[in-house]
Coordinates of C-alpha atoms and ligand atoms in Angstrom, one line a residue:
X11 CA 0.0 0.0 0.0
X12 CA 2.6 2.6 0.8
X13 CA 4.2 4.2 -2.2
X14 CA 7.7 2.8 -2.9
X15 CA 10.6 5.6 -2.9
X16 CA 12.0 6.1 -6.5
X17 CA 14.3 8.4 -8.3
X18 CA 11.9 11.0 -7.9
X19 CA 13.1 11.3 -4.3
X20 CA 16.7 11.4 -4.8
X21 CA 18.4 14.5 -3.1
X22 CA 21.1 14.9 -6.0
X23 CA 18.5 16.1 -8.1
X24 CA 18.1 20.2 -8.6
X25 CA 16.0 21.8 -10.8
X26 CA 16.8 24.4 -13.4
X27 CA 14.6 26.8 -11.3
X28 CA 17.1 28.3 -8.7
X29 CA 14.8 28.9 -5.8
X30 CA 13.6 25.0 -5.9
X31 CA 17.5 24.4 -5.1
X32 CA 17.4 26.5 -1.6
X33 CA 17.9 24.3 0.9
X34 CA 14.8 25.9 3.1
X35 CA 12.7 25.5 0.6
X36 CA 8.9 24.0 1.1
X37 CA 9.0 23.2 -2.4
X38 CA 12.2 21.3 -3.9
X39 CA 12.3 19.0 -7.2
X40 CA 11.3 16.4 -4.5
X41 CA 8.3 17.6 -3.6
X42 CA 6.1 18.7 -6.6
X43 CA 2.4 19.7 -4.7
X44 CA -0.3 20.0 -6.6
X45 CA -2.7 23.1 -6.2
X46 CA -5.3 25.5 -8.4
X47 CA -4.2 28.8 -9.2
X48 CA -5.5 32.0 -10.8
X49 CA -3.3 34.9 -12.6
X50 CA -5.2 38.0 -12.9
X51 CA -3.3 39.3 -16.0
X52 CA -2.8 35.8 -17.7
X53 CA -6.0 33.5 -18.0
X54 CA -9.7 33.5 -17.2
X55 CA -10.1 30.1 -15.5
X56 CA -7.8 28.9 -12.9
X57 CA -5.2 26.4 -13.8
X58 CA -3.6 23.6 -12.3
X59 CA -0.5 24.3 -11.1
X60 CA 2.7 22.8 -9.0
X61 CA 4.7 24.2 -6.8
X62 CA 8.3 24.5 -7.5
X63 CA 10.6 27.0 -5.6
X64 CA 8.9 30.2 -5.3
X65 CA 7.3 29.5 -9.1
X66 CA 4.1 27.8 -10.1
X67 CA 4.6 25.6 -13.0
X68 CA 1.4 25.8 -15.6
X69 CA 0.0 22.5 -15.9
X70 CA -2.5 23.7 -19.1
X71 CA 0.1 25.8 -20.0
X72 CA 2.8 22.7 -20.7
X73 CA -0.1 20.8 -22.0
X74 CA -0.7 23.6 -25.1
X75 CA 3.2 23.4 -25.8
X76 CA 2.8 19.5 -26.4
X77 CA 5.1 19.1 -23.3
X78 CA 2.8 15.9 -21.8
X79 CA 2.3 14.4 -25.3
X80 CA 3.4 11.5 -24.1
X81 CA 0.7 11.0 -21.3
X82 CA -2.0 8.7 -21.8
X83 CA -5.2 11.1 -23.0
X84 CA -7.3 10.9 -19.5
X85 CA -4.2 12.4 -17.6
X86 CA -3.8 15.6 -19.9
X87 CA -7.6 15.9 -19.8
X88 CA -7.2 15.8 -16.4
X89 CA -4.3 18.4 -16.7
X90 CA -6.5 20.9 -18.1
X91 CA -9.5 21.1 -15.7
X92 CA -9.4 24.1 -13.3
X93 CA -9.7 21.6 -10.0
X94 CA -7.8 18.2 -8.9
X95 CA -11.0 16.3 -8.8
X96 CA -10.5 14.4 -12.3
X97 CA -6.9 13.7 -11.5
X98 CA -7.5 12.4 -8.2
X99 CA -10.6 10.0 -9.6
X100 CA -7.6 8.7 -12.1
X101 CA -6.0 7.1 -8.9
X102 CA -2.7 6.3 -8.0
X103 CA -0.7 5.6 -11.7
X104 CA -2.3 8.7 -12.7
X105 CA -0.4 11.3 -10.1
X106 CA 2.4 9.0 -10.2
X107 CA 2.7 8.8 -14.0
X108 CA 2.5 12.5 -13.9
X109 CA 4.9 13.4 -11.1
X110 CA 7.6 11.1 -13.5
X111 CA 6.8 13.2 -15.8
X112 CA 7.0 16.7 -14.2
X113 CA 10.6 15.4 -12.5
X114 CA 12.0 14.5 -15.8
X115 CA 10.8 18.6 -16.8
X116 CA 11.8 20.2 -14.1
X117 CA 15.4 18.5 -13.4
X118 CA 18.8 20.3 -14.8
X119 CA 20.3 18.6 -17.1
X120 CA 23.4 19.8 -19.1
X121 CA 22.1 18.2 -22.4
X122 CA 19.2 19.9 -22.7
X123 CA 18.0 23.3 -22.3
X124 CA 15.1 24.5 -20.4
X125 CA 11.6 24.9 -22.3
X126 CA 11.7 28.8 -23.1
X127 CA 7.9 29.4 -23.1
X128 CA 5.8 31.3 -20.8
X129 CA 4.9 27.8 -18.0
X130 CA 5.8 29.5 -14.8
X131 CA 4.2 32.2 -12.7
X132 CA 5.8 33.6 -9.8
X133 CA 3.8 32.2 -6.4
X134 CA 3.5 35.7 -5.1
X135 CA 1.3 36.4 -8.2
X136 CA -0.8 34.3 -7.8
X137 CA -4.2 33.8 -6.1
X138 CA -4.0 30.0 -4.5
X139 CA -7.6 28.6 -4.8
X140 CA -9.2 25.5 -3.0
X141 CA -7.4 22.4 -5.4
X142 CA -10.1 20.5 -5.1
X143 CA -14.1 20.6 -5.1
X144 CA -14.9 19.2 -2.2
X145 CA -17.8 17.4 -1.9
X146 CA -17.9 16.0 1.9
X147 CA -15.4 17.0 4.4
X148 CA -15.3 14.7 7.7
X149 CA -13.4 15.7 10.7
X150 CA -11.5 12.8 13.3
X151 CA -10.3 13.3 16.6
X152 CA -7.4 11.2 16.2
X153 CA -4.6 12.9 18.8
X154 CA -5.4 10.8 22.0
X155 CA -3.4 13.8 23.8
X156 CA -5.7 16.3 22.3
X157 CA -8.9 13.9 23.1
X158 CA -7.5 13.4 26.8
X159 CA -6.4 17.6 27.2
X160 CA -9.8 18.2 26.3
X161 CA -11.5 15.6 28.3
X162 CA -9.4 16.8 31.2
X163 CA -10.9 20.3 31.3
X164 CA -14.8 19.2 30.5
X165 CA -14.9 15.9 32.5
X166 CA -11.6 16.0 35.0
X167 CA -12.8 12.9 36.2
X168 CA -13.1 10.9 33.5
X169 CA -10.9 12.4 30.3
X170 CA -11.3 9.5 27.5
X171 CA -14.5 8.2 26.9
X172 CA -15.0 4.3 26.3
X173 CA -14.4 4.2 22.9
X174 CA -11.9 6.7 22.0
X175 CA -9.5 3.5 21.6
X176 CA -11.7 1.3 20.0
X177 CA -13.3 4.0 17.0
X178 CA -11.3 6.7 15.1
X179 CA -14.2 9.1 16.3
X180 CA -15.4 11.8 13.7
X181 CA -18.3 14.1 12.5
X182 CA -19.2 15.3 9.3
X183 CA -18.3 18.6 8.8
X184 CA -19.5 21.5 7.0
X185 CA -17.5 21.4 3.1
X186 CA -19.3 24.9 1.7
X187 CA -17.3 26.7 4.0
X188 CA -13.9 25.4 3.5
X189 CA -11.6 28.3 2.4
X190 CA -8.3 28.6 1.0
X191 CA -5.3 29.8 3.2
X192 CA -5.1 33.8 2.9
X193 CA -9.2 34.0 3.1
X194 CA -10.3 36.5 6.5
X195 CA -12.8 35.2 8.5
X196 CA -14.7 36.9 10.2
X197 CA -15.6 36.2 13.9
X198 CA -19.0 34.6 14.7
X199 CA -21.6 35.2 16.2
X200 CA -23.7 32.8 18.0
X201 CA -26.1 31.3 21.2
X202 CA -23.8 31.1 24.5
X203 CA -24.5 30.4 28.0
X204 CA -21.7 30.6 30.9
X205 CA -22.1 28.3 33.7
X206 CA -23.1 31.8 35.9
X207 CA -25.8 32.6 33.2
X208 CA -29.5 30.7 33.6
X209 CA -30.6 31.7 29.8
X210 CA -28.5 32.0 26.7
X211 CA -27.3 35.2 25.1
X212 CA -26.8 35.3 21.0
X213 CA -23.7 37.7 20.1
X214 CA -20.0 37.6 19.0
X215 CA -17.9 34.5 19.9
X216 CA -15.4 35.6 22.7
X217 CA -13.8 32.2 23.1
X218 CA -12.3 31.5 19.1
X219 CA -10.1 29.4 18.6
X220 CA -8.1 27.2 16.2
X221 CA -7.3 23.3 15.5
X222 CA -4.4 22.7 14.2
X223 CA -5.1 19.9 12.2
X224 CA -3.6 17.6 8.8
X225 CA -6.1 16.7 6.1
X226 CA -6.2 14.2 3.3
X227 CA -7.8 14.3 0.2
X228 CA -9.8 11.0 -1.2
X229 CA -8.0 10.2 -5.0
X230 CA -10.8 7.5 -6.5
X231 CA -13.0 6.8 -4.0
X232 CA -15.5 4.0 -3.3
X233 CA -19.1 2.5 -4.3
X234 CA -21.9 2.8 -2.1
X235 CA -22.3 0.0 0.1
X236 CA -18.7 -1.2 -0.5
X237 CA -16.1 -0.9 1.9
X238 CA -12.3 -0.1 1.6
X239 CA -9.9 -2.9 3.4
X240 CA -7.4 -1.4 5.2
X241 CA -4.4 -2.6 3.4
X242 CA -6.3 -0.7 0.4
X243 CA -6.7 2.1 2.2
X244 CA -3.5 4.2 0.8
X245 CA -4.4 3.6 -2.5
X246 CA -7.5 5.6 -2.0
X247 CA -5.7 8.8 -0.8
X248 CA -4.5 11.6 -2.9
X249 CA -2.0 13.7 -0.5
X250 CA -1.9 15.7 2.2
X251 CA -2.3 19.3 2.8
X252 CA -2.9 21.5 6.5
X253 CA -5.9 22.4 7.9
X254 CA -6.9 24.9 10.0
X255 CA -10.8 23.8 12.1
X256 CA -11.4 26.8 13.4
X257 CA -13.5 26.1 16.5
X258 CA -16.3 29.0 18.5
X259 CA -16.0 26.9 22.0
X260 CA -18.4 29.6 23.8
X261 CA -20.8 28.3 20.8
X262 CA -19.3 24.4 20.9
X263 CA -20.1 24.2 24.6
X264 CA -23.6 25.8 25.0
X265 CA -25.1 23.1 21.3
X266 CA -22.5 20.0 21.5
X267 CA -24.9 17.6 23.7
X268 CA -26.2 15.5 22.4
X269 CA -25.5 15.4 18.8
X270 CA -22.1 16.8 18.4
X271 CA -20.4 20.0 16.8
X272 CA -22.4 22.1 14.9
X273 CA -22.2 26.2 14.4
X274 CA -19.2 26.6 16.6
X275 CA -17.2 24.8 13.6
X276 CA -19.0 25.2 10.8
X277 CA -18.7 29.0 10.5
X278 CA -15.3 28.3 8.4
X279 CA -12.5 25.6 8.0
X280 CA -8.8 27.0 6.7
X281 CA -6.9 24.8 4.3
X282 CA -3.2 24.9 2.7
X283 CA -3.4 25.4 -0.6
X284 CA -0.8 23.1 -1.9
X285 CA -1.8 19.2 -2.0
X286 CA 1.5 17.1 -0.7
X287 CA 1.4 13.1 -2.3
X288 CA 1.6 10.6 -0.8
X289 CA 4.2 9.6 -3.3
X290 CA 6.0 12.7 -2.3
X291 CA 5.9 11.9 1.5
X292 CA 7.2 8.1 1.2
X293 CA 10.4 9.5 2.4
X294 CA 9.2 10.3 5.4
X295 CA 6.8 6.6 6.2
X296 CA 7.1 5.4 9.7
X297 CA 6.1 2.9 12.0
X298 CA 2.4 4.0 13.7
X299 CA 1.9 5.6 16.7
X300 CA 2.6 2.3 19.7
X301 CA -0.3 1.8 21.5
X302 CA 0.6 1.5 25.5
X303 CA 0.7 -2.8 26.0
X304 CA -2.5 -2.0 28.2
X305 CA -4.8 -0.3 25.5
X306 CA -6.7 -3.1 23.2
X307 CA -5.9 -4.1 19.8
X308 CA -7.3 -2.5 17.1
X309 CA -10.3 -4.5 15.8
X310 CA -9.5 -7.1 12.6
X311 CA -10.8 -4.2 9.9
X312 CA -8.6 -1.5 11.2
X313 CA -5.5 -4.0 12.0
X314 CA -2.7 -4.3 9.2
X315 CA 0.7 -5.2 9.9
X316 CA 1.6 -3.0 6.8
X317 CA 0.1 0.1 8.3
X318 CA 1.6 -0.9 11.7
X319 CA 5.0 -0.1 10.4
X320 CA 4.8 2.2 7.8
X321 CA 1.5 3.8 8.6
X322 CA 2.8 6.5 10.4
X323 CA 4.4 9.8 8.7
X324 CA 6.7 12.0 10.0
X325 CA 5.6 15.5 9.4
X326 CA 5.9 18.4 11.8
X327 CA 3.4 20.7 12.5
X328 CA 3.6 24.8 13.6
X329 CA 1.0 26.9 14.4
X330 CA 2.3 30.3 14.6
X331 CA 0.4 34.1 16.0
X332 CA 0.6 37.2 15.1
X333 CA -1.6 40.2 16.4
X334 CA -2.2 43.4 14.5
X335 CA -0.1 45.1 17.6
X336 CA 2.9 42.1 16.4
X337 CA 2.7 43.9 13.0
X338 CA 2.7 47.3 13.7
X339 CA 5.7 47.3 15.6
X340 CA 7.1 44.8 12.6
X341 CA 7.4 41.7 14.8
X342 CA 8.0 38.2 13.5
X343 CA 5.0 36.0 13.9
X344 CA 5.3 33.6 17.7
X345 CA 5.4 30.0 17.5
X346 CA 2.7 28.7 20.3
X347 CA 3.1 24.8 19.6
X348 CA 4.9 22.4 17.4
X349 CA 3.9 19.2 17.3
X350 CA 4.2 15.5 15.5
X351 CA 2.1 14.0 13.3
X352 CA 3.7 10.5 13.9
X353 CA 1.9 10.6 17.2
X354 CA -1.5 10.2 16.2
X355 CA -3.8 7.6 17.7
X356 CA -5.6 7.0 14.2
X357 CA -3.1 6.4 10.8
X358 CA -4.8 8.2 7.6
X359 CA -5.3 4.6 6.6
X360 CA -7.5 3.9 9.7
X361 CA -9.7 7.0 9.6
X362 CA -10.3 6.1 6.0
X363 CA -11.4 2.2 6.3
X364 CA -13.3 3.0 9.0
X365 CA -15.1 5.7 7.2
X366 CA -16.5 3.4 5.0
X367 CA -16.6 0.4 6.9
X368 CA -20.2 0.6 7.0
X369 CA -20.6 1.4 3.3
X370 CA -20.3 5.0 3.3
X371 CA -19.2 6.2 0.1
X372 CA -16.4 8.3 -0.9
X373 CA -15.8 10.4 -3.5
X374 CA -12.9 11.7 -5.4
X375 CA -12.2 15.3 -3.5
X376 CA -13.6 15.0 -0.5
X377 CA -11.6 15.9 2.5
X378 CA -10.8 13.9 5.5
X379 CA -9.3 16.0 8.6
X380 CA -7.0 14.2 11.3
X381 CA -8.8 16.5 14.5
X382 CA -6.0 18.5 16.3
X383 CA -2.5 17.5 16.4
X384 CA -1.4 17.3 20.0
X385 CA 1.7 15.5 21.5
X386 CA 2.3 15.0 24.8
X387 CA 5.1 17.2 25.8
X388 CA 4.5 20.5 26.8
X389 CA 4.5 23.0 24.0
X390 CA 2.7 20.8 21.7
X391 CA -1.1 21.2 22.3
X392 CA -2.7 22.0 18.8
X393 CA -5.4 24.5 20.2
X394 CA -5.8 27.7 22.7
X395 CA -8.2 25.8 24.7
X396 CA -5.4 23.2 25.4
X397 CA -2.5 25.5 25.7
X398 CA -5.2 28.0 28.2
X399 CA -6.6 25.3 30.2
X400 CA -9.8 26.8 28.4
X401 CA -8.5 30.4 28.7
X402 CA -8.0 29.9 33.0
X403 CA -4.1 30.4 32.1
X404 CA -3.5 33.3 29.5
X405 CA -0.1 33.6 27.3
X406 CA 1.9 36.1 26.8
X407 CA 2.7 37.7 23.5
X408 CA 5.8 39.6 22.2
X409 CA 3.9 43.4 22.4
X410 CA 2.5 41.6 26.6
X411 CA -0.4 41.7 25.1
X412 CA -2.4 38.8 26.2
X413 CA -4.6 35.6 25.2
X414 CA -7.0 33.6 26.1
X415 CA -8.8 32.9 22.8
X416 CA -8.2 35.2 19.4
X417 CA -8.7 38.6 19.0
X418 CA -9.8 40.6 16.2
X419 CA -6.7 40.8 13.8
X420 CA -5.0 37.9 15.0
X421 CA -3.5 36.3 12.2
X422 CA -2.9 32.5 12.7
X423 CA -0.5 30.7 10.5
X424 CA 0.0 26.9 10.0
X425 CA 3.1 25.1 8.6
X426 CA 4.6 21.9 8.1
X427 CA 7.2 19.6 7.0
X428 CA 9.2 16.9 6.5
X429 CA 12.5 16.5 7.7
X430 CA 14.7 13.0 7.4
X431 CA 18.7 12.3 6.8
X432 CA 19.7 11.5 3.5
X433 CA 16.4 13.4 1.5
X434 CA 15.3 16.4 0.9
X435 CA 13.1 18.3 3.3
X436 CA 9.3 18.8 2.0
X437 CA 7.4 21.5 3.4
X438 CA 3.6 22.2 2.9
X439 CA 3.8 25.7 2.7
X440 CA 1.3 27.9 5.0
X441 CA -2.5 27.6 5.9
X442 CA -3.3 31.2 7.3
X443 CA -6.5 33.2 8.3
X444 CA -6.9 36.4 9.9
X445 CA -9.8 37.0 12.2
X446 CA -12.0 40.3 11.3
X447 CA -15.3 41.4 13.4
X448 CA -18.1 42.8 11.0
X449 CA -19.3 45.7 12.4
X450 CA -22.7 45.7 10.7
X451 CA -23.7 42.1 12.0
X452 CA -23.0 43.0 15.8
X453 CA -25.5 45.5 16.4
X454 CA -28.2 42.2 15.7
X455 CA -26.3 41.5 19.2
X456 CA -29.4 40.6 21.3
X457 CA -30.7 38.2 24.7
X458 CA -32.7 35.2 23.6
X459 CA -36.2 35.8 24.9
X460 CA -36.7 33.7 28.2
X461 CA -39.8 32.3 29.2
Ligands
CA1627 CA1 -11.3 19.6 14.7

């Protein structure tokens, strides 16, 4: 199931565009993320496009100067759509054919010279769009630290619930409000009740917050009423990008009994607009997350040797702050938490098979979310309600300005990447949102009538 590494990974190879040879780079030969892209001056429909350095290569563009000729026709059809949905339904040959392809393009060579033609835009000129149309998006809870953090602070006296360790536990989220990184949201409003209050109040959200969180795209997906075996579960996912759940607790706490989150998510979901392979990430394959000898086996349909020992992935994750004070006095964004993906109850595999073990169908786009990536040391708790103890214990920023949740003009960034000896480092690029409070919408500020 796990994509094999090739010479598409070797670290020798550079690339004929200078910036994909910097050694910080998110974006070397090695990586080649897929992602949809508009040029204001250049085209009227977006494009797909790959990153490469600080350049976007043109995917319709090389396919009008012949350069994927030799593709089979269905992958340079799929090449010249203005979203990743027809090359993810391809499956796995298809963005592996095509990342051969785009290596053997993008690679110095002595012998030949680069193609002269106008395939590359500059990423700052861009405008990054969503890469896929997402259909469904479904968000996990797979970070037992997270799931135990949280359960700490709503139920100190009982933190997991029963089956946290048998169920990759999920919800459906909301897709129509998925946005690419760089989109502001706005701040929402919403029914909240302390625990001093007897009725609820409807008005802003004073407790936002983010998730830092990984996502996964489905590539070809499944039939209704068929299941995908776990050791087939790889070969149903596309790649990887960040994702940012942004979460209203005040709202999440007052509606989440007994069905479950609702408004307080709903309101808008961040994602990174560059899709990662799988292929790209086999580098960086490890061994799953060791359950504790006391915890219970998985159950037969979510147990695979395969996925025991290569299932896991080692990708950092950042999440980053900056308030509008930071960036008036020209302060570099702080880092609040850094944390591993590798230690994540639930592999990608799992959340997937377990999606559809009941013959839930899956289709080529949608999004699968990992739920907040928390480790256990301090200074890796994916959320403000984790690294707050629920906003009890406030941080400090740069400007001693202080947070419990966000404020307006917080800017949160996301990043991540993928570090191992002997390859070359991938990096997702960054997932950020900016909070912003309409000032129309809060004069509809108002009590909830109480009987
Ligand atoms: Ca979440």
């Amino acid at each position: 199931m796990n994509r094999p590494i090739n010479h598409t990974h070797d670290p020798k190879l550079r690339s004929w565009i200078e910036s994909a040879n910097d050694k910080e780079t998110d974006f070397p030969i090695q990586n080649l993320p897929f992602g949809v892209f508009s040029h204001q001056n250049r085209m009227g429909t977006p494009h797909i496009g790959v990153a490469i350095g600080r350049q976007i290569l043109d995917l319709f563009a090389c396919c009008q100067l012949g350069l994927f000729q030799e593709l089979p026709e269905p992958l340079t059809l799929a090449c010249r759509s203005s979203n990743l949905n027809e090359l993810m339904a391809l499956g796995t040959w298809a963005s592996s054919t095509l990342r051969d392809r785009l290596s053997q393009l993008l690679r110095l060579k002595n012998s030949q010279s680069p193609p002269e033609a106008n395939i590359l835009v500059p990423i700052a000129e861009a405008k990054l769009l969503l890469p896929a149309k997402i259909g469904d998006y479904t968000d996990f809870y797979a970070s037992i630290f997270h799931a135990t953090n949280v359960g700490q602070l709503f139920r100190p006296d009982n933190p997991l619930l029963p089956n946290y360790k048998y169920i990759p536990v999920g919800y459906h989220g909301r897709a129509s409000s998925i946005v690419p990184s760089g989109t502001r949201i706005k701040r929402p409003q919403g029914q909240q009740k302390n625990s001093q209050e007897s009725v609820p109040t409807f008005g802003d959200s004073r407790f936002l917050d983010y998730e830092m969180e990984v996502g996964f795209f489905v590539s070809s997906g499944n039939e209704l009423g068929r299941s995908i075996a776990i050791d087939q579960a790889e070969e149903h996912i596309f790649g990887l990008c960040l994702v940012n759940d942004w979460s209203a607790r005040d709202i999440q706490a007052w509606e989440y009994q007994p069905l479950g989150p609702f408004l307080g998510k709903s309101f808008a979901t961040t994602i990174s607009p560059w899709v990662v392979t799988l292929e790209a990430l086999a580098p960086f394959r490890c061994p799953a997350f060791v359950r504790p000898e006391a915890d219970p086996k998985p159950l037969k349909y979510l147990s695979s040797l395969l996925d025991a020992q290569l299932g896991g992935i080692n990708l950092t994750v950042e999440v980053l702050l900056s308030s509008a004070q930071m960036r008036e006095q020209e302060m570099l964004p702080v880092s609040l938490s850094k944390a591993s993906f590798q230690q994540m109850y639930w592999t990608i595999a799992q959340m997937l098979t377990h999606h559809t073990s009941n013959g839930c169908n899956l289709r080529s786009g949608d999004l699968l979310a990992s739920g907040t990536v928390s480790g256990a040391e301090s200074g890796s708790q994916g959320s403000l309600l984790e690294i707050t103890k629920r906003g009890s214990q406030p941080i400090k920023l740069p400007t001693d300005e202080m947070r419990s949740f966000l404020e307006d003009g917080d800017r949160v960034i996301l990043r991540g990447y993928c570090e191992q000896k002997g390859f070359a480092r991938v990096g997702f690029g960054e997932c950020r949102g900016e909070i912003y409070e309409d000032r129309l919408s809060t004069q509809t500020t108002e009590r909830v009538e109480s009987k």
